[in-house]
Structure formats: structure tokens, C-alpha cells
PDB file of C-alpha atoms in Angstrom:
ATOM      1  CA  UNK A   1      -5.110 -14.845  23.279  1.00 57.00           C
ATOM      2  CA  UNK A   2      -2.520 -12.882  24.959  1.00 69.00           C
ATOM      3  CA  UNK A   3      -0.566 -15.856  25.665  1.00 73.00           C
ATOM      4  CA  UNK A   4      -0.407 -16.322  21.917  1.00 73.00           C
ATOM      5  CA  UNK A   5       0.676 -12.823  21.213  1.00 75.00           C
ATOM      6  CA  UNK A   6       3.238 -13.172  23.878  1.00 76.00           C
ATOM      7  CA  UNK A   7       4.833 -16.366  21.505  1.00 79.00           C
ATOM      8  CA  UNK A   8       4.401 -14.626  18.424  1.00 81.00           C
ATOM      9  CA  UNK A   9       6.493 -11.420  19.830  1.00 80.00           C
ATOM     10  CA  UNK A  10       9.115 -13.914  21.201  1.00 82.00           C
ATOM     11  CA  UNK A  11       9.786 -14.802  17.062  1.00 81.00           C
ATOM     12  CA  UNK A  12      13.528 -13.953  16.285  1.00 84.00           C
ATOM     13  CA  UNK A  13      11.904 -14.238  12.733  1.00 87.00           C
ATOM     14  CA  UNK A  14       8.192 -12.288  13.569  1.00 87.00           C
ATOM     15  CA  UNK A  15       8.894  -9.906  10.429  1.00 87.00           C
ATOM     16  CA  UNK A  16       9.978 -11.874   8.315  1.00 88.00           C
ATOM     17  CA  UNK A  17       7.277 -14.730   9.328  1.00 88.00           C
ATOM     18  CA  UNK A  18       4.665 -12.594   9.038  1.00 89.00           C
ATOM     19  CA  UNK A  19       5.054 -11.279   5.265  1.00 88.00           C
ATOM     20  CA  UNK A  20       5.601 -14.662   4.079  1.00 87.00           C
ATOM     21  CA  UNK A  21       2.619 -16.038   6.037  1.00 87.00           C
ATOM     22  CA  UNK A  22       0.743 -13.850   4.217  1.00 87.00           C
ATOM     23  CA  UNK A  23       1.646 -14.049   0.961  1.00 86.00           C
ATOM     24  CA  UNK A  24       2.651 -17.327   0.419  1.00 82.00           C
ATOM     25  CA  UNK A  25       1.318 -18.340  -2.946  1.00 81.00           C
ATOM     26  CA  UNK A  26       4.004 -15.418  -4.157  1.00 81.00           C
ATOM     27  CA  UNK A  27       7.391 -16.590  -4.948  1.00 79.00           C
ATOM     28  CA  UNK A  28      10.350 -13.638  -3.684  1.00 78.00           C
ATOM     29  CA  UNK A  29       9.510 -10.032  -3.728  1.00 82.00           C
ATOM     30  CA  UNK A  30      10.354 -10.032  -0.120  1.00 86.00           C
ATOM     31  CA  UNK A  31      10.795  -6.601  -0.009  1.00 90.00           C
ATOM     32  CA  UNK A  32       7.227  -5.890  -1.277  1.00 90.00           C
ATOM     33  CA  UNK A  33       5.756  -8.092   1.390  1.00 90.00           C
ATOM     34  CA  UNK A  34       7.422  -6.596   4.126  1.00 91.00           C
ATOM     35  CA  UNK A  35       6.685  -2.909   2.434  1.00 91.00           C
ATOM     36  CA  UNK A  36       2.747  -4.161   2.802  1.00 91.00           C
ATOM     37  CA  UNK A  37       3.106  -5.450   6.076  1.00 91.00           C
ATOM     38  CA  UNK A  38       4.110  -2.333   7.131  1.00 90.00           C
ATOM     39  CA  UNK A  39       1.492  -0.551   5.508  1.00 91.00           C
ATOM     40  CA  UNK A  40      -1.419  -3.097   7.590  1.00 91.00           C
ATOM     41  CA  UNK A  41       0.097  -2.019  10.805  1.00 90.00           C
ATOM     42  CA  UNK A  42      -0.095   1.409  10.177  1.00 86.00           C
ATOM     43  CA  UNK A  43       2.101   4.610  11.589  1.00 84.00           C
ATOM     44  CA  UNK A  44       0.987   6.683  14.614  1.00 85.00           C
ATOM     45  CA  UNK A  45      -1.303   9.631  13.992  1.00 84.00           C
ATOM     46  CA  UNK A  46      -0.627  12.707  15.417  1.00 83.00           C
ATOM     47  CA  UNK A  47      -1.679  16.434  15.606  1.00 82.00           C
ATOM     48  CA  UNK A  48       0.304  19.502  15.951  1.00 82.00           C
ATOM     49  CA  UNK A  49      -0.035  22.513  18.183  1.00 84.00           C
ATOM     50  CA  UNK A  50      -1.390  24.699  15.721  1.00 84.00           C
ATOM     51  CA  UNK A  51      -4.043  21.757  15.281  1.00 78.00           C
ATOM     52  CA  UNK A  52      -2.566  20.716  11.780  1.00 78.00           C
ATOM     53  CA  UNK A  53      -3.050  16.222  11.440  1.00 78.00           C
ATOM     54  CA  UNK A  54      -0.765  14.586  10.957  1.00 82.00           C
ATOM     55  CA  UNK A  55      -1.348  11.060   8.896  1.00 84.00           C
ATOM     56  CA  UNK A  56      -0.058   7.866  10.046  1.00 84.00           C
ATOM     57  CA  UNK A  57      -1.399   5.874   7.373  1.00 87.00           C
ATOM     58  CA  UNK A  58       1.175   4.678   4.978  1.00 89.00           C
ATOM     59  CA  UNK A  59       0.623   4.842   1.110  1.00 90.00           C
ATOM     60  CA  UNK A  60       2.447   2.002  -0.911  1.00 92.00           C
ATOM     61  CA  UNK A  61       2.843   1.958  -5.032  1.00 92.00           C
ATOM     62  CA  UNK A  62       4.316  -1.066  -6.939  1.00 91.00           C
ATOM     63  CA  UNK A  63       5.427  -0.231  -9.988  1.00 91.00           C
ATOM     64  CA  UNK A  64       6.766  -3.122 -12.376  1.00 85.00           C
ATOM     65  CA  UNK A  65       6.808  -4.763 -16.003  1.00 84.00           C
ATOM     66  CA  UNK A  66       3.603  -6.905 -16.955  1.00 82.00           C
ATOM     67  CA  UNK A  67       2.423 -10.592 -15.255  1.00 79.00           C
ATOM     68  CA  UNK A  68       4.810  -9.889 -12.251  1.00 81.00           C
ATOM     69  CA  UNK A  69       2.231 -10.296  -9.528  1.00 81.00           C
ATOM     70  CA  UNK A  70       1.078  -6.573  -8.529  1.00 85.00           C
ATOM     71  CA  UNK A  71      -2.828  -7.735  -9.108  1.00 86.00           C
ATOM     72  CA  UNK A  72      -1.822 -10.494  -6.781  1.00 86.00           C
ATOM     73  CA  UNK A  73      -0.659  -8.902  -4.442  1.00 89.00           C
ATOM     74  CA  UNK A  74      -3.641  -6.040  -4.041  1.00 89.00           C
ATOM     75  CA  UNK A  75      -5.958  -8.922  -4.350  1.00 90.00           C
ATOM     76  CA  UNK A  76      -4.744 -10.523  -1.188  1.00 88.00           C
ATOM     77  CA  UNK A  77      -4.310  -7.770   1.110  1.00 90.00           C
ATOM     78  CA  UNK A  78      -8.503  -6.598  -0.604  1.00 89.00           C
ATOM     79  CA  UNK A  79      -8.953 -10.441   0.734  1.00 88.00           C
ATOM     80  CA  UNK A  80      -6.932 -10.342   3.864  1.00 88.00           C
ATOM     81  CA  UNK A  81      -7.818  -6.796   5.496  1.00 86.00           C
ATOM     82  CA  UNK A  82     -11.346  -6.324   7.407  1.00 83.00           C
ATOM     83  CA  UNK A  83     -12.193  -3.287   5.798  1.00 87.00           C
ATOM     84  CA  UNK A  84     -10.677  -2.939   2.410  1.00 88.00           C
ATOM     85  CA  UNK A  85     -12.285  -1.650  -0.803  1.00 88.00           C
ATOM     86  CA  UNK A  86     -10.344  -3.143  -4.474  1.00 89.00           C
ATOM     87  CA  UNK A  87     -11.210  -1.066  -7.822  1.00 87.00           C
ATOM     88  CA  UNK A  88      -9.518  -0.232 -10.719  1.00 84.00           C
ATOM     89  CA  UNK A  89      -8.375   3.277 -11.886  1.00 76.00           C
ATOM     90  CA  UNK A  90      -9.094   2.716 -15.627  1.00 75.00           C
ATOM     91  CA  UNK A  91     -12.920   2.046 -14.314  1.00 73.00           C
ATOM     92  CA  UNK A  92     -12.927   4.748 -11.161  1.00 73.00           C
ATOM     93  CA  UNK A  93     -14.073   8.487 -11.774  1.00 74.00           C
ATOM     94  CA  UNK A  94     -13.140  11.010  -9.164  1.00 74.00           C
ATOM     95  CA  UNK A  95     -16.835  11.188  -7.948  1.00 75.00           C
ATOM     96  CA  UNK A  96     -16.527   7.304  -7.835  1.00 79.00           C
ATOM     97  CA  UNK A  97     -13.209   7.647  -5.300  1.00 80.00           C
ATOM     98  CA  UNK A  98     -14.035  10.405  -3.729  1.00 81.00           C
ATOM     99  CA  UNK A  99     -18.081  11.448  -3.176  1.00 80.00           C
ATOM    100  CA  UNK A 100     -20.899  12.142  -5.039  1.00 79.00           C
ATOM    101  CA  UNK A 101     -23.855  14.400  -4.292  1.00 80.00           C
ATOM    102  CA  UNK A 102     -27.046  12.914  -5.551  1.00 82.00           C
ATOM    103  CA  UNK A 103     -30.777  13.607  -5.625  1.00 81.00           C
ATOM    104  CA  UNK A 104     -32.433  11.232  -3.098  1.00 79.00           C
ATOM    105  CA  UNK A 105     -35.556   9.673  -5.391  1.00 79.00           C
ATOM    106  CA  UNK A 106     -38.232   9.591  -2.192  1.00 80.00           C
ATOM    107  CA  UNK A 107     -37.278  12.898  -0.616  1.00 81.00           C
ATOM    108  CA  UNK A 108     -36.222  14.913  -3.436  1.00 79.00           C
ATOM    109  CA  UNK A 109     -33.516  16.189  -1.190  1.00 79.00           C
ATOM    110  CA  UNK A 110     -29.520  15.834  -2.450  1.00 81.00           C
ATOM    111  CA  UNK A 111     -27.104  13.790  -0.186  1.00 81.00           C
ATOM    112  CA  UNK A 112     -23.997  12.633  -0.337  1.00 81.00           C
ATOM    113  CA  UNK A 113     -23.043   8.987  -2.040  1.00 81.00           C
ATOM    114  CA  UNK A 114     -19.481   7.682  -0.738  1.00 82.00           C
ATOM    115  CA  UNK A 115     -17.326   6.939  -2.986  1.00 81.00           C
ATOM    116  CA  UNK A 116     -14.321   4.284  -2.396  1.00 83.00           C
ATOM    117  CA  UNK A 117     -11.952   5.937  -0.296  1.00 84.00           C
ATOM    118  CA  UNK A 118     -15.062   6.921   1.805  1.00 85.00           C
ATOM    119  CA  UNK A 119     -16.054   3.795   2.555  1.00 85.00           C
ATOM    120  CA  UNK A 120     -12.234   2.163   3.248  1.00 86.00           C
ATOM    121  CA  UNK A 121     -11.671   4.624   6.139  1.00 84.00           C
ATOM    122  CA  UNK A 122      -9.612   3.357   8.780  1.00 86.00           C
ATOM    123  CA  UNK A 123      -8.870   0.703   6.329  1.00 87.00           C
ATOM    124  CA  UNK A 124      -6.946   0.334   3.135  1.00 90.00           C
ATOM    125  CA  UNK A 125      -8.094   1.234  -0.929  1.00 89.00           C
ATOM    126  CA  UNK A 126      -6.157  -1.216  -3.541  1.00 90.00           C
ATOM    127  CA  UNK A 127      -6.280   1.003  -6.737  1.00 89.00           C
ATOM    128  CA  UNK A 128      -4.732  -1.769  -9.638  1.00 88.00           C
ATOM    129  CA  UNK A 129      -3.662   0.632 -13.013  1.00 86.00           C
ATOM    130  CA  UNK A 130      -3.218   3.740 -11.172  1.00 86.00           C
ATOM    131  CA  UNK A 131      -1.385   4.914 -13.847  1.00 83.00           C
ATOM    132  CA  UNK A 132      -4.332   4.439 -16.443  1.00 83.00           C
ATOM    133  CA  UNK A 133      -6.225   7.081 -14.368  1.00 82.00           C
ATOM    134  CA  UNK A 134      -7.620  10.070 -15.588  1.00 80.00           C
ATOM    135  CA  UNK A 135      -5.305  13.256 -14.339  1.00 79.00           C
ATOM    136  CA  UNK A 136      -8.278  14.954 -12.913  1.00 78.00           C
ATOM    137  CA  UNK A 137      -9.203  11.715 -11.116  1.00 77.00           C
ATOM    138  CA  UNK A 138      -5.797  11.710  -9.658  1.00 79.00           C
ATOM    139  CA  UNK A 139      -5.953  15.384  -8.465  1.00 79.00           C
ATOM    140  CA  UNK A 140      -9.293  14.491  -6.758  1.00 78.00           C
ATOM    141  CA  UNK A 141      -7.656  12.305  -4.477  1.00 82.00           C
ATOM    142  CA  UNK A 142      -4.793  14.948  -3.459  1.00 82.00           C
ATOM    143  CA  UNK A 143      -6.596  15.971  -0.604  1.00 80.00           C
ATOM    144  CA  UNK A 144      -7.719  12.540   0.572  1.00 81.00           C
ATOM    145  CA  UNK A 145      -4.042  11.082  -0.011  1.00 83.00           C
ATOM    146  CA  UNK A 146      -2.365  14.304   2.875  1.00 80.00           C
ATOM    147  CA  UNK A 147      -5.051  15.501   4.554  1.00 82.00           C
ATOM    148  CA  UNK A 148      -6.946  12.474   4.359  1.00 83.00           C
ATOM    149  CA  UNK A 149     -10.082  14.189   4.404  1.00 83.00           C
ATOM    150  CA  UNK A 150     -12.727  14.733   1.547  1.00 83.00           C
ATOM    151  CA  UNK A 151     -14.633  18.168   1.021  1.00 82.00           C
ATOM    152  CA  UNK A 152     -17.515  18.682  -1.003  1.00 81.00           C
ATOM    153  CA  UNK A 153     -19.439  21.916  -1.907  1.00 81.00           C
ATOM    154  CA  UNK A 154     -21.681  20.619  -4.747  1.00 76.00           C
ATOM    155  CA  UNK A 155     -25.678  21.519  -5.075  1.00 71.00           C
ATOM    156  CA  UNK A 156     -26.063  23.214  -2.235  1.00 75.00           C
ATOM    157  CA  UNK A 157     -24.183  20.353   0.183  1.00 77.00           C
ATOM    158  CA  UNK A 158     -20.728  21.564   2.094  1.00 83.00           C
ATOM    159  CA  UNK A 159     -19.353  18.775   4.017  1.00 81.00           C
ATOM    160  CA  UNK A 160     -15.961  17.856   4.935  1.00 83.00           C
ATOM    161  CA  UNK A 161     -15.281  13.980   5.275  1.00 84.00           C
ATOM    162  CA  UNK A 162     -12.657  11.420   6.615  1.00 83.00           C
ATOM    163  CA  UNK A 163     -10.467   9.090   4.401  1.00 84.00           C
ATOM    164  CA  UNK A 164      -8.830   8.041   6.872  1.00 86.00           C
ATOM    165  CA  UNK A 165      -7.229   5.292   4.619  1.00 88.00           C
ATOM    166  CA  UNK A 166      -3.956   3.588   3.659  1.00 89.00           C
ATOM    167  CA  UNK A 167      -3.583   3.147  -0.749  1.00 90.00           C
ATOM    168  CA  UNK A 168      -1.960   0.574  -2.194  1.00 91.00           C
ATOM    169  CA  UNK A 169      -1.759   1.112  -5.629  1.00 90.00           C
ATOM    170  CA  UNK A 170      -0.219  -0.227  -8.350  1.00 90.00           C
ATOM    171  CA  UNK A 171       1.410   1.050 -11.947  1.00 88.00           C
ATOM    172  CA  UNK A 172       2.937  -0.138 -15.470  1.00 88.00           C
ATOM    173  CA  UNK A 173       5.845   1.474 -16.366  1.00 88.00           C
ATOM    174  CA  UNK A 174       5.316   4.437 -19.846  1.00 86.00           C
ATOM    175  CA  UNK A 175       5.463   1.747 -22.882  1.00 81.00           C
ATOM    176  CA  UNK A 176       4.884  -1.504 -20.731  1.00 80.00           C
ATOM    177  CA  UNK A 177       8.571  -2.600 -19.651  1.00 84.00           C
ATOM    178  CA  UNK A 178      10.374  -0.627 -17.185  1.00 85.00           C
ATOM    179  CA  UNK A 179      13.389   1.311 -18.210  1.00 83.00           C
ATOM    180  CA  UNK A 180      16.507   1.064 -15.881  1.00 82.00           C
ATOM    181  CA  UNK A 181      17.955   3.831 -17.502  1.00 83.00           C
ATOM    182  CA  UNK A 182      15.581   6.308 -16.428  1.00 83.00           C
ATOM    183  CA  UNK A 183      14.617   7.534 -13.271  1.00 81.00           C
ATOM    184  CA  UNK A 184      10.942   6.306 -11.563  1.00 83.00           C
ATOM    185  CA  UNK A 185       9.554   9.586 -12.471  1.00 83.00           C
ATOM    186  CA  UNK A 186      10.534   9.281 -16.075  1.00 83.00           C
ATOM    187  CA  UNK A 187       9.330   5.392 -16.082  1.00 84.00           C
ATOM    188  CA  UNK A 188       5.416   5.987 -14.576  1.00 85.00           C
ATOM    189  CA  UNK A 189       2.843   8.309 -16.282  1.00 81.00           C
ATOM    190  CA  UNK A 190       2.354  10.814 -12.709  1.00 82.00           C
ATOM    191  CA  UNK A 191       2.794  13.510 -11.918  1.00 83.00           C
ATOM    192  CA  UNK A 192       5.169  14.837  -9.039  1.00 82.00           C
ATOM    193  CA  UNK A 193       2.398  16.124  -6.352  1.00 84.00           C
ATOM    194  CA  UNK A 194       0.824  12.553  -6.738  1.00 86.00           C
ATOM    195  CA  UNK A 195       4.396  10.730  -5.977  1.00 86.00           C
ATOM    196  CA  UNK A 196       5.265  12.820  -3.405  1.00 86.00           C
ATOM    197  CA  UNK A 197       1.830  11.504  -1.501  1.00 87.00           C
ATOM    198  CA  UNK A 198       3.359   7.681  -1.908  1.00 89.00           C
ATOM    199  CA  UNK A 199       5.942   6.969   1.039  1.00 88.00           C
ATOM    200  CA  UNK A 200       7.004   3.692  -0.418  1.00 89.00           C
ATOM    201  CA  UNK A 201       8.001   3.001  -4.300  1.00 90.00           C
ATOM    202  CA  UNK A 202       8.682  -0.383  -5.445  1.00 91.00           C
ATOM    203  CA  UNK A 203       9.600  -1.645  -8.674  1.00 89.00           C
ATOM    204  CA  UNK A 204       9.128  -5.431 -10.052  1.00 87.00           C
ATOM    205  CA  UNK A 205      11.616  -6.290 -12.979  1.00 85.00           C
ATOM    206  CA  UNK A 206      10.932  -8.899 -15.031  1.00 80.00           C
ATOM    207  CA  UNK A 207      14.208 -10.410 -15.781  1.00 78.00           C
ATOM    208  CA  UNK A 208      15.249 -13.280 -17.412  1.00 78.00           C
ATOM    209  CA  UNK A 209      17.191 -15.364 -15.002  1.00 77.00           C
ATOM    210  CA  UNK A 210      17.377 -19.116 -15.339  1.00 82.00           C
ATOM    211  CA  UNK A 211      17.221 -20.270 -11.806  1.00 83.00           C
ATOM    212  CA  UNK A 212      14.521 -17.534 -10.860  1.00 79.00           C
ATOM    213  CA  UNK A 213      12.103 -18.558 -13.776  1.00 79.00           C
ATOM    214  CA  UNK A 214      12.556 -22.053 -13.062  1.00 83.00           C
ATOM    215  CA  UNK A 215      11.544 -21.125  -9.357  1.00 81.00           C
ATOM    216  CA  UNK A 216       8.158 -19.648 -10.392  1.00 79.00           C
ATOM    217  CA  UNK A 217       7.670 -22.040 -12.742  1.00 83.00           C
ATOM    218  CA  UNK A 218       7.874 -24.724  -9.953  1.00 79.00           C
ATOM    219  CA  UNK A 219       5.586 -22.707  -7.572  1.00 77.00           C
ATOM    220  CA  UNK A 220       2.962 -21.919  -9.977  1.00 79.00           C
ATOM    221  CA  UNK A 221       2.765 -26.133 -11.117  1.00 81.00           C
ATOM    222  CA  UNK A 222       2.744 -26.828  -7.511  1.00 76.00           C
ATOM    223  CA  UNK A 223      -0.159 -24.479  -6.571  1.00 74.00           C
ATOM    224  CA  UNK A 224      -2.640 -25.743  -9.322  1.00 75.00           C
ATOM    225  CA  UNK A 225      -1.653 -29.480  -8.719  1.00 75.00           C
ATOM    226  CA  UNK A 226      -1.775 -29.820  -4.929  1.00 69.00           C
ATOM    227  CA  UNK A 227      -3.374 -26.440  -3.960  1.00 63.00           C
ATOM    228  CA  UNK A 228      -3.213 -27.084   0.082  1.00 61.00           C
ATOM    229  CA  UNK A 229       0.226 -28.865   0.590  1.00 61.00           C
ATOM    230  CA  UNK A 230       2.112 -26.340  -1.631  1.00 58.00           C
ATOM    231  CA  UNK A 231       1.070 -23.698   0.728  1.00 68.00           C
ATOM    232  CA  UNK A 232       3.501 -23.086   3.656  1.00 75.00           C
ATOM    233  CA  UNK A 233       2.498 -20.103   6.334  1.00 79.00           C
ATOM    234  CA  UNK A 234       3.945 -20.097   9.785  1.00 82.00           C
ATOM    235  CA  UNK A 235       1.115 -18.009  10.642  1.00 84.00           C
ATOM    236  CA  UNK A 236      -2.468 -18.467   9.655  1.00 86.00           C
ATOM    237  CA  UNK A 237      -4.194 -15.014   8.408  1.00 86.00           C
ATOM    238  CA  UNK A 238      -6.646 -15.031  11.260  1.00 88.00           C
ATOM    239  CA  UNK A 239      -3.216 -14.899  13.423  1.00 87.00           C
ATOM    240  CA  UNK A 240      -2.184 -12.272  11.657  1.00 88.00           C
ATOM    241  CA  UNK A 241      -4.681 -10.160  11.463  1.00 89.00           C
ATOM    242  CA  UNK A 242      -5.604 -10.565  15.265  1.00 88.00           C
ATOM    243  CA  UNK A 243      -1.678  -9.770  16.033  1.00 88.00           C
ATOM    244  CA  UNK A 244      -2.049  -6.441  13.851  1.00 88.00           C
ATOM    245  CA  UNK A 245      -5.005  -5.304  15.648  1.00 87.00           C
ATOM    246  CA  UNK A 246      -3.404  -5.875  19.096  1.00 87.00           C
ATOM    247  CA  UNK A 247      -0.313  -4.060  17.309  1.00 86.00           C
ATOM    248  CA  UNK A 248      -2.005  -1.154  16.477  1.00 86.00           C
ATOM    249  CA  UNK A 249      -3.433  -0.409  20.178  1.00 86.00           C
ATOM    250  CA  UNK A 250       0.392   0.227  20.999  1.00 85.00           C
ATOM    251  CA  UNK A 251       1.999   4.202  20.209  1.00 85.00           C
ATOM    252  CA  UNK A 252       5.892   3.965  19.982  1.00 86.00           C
ATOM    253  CA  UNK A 253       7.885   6.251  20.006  1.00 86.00           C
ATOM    254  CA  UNK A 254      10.701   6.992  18.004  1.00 87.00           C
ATOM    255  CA  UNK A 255      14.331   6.989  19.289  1.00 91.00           C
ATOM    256  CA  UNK A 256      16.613   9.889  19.011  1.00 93.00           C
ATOM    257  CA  UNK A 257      19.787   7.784  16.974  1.00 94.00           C
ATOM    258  CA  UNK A 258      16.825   6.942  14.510  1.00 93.00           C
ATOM    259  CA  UNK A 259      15.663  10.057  13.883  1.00 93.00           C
ATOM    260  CA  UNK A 260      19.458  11.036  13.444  1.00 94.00           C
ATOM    261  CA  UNK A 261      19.609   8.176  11.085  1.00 95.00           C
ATOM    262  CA  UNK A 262      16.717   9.311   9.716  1.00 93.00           C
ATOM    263  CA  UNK A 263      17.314  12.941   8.962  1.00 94.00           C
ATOM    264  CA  UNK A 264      20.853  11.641   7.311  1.00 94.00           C
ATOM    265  CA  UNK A 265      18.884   9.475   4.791  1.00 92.00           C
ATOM    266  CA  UNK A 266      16.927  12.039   3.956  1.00 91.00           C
ATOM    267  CA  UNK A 267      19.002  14.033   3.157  1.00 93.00           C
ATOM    268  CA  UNK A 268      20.926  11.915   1.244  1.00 91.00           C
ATOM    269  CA  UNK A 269      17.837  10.791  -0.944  1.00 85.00           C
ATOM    270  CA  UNK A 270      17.692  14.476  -1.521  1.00 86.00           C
ATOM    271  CA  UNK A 271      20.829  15.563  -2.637  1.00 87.00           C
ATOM    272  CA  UNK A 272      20.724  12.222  -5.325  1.00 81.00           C
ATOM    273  CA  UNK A 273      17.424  13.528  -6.915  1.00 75.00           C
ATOM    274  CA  UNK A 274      19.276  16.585  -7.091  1.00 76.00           C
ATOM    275  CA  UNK A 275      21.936  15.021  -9.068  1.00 74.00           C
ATOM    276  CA  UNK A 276      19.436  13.230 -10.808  1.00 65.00           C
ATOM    277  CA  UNK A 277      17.926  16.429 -12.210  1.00 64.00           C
ATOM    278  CA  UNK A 278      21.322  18.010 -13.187  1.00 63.00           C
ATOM    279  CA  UNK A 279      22.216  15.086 -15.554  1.00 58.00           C
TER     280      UNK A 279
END
């Protein structure tokens, strides 16, 4: 096994690879792949002096027009990851994310029923029409989004639990196309403490574009009339996922010209929503 890891990290092309390996029934959205391949490896945890925990799990949303593959692609990574719970937000109740205190039927006694994000710690929740969501629902999982913990004081049961979890989630756009006009926050029905829990925002136009249509058109013929040739992965998923777990036993560290080039970004991406809000 380490032999094999020791080819796969001698790939020029490992990134790249990798996302396509694992989504290869989806034609482009490169950036998206990448974006969730980043996500399955995960950032470094950490905890502060003053004892405050820091997350390292990375929270992805795709936002995009209709029939432009976001159900695809939470679909595969609910198929692909070992410990992954898929549900929808139309359908999902904050007790149903979060946790619900019921009365056990032999004992008589109330415990505590996990709800999804419970149960996908150290994992990752796919949450398809996140914007369909209740508003209370969505400030439910506020806590379990930062802090990634869960507390509950209900019927006499106080209890503070891990969510350890990654969310992928994904959105339609206010009115069902997205609007390039507007800003993201004008296009998605959220509200700003909810964004500001995402660390990665993609959007999925669907354009009309001759050559690109034609190119889905071919992929999608190809995968219902010769399902296993049309498929091309330099990596099989069991590769993968073995390669991310033997990833994730690693801490790096960061470098001090990226967190200068960090810092710069930053503050660039601040001082355009800035503009943004003036206009």
C-alpha cells in the first residue's frame, strides 16, 4: 500500500487526477470537483490558548440554475465517502438535523435521538435545496456549522454534542435562474450569518453555448449506451478514498509567503463587498 501512495504522490497531475477520477460521469465543472476534493481531505483542526476550537472541516455550497448537476454531484460524494448522511432541506426539520429528545417507550425515561449532522460526524452531510429550508431550521444548524457542536436542554436533558462534520449543500438561485447582475447574496434566499459559515461558493450557469451543449449531449448518450467504456478514471474510488485517509494522518503547516498571500486576498475580497454594498 505505501508503495502505491508513494506513485500516486509522484503524479505531476495528482489534483487534477483525482477530481476527475471521481466524478467522471460529470462533464466540466472542474472547479467544483476540485472545491469537493478539497472538502474530503479536510483542513487541520486546531485549538487556541484560551481553549477556543478551531474547525478544520470545510463547508462547500453550489449554487446554480436548474438540471446543472448539483444533485449529482452530492449524490456521489453521499456514495463515495464512508460516513456520509444525504437529505433534503425541503424534507429536514431542525430536530431532524440537529437532535431530538424523545420518551424511550420501555423505560419511560427521555433520551436523545440524533439527528443527521449527529450521525455524519467526522464525516460529511449533503443537504440538496438548502435554500428551500425553513429559516429556523437554518438557525438550528448555526452552532453545528462554527462550533461544530450541538447543545440540547429540552425535558429535563442538557447535553452538548459533536458535529464534527463537513456540509455540502446545495441552492437554486431566488426565481430559478441565476442573475449575473446581482450579487450571490441577492441571487440565494439566506441569510448573511448562514453564508458566512460556507468557506467555498460556487455557482453553475446554465448557458447556452453550442460546443458546450453538444459536449453534454455526447456524454450523457454515451453513458446510457455503453455505461462501462464511457467511463474514464485514472484512479479507482477505492484508490481514492484509501489515499485521502492516508492524507488526512498528515498536519501541514502553512508557509509564511502564503499566509502573506493570504491576508492580501482577504483583504481584497473585503474591500470589493464593500464596494459592492455602496453601489
Amino acid at each position: 500500500i505505501n508503495a502505491e501512495y508513494g506513485e500516486m504522490s509522484k503524479d505531476r497531475n495528482l489534483y487534477q487526477n483525482l477530481s476527475s477520477s471521481m466524478f467522471p460521469t460529470i462533464h466540466g465543472s472542474d472547479e467544483i470537483k476540485k472545491g469537493i476534493l478539497l472538502m474530503l481531505f479536510g483542513g487541520v483542526p486546531k485549538r487556541t490558548v484560551e481553549g477556543t476550537s478551531l474547525r478544520g472541516d470545510v463547508n462547500v455550497c453550489i449554487v446554480g440554475d436548474p438540471s446543472t448537476a448539483k444533485s449529482q454531484f452530492l449524490k456521489q460524494v453521499s456514495d463515495f465517502s464512508p460516513r456520509c448522511i444525504y437529505t433534503s432541506g425541503k424534507a429536514s426539520s431542525a430536530a431532524g438535523l440537529t437532535a431530538a429528545v424523545v420518551k424511550d417507550e420501555e423505560s419511560g425515561e427521555f433520551v436523545i435521538e440524533a439527528g443527521a449532522l449527529l450521525l455524519a460526524d467526522n464525516g460529511v452531510c449533503c443537504i440538496d435545496e438548502f435554500d428551500k429550508m425553513d429559516v429556523r431550521d437554518q438557525v438550528a444548524i448555526h452552532e453545528a456549522m462554527e462550533q461544530q457542536t450541538i447543545s440540547i436542554t429540552k425535558a429535563g436533558v442538557k447535553a452538548v454534542l459533536n458535529a464534527r462534520t463537513s456540509i455540502l449543500a446545495a441552492a437554486n438561485p431566488i426565481g430559478g435562474r441565476y442573475d449575473r447582475s446581482k450579487s450571490l447574496q441577492q441571487n440565494i434566499q439566506l441569510s448573511a450569518p448562514i453564508m458566512s459559515r460556507f468557506d467555498l461558493f460556487f455557482v453553475l450557469v446554465d448557458e447556452c453555448n453550442e460546443v458546450t451543449d453538444y459536449a453534454i449531449a455526447r456524454r450523457i448518450v454515451d453513458l446510457h449506451s455503453r455505461q462501462e467504456e464511457s467511463v474514464e478514471r485514472e484512479y479507482t474510488l477505492e484508490e481514492i478514498r484509501r489515499y485521502i485517509a492516508f492524507a488526512k494522518k498528515f498536519k501541514p503547516r502553512i508557509t509564511p509567503e502564503s499566509q502573506e498571500f493570504m491576508v492580501e486576498e482577504y483583504k481584497k475580497l473585503r474591500q470589493r463587498d464593500a464596494n459592492a454594498m455602496s453601489k
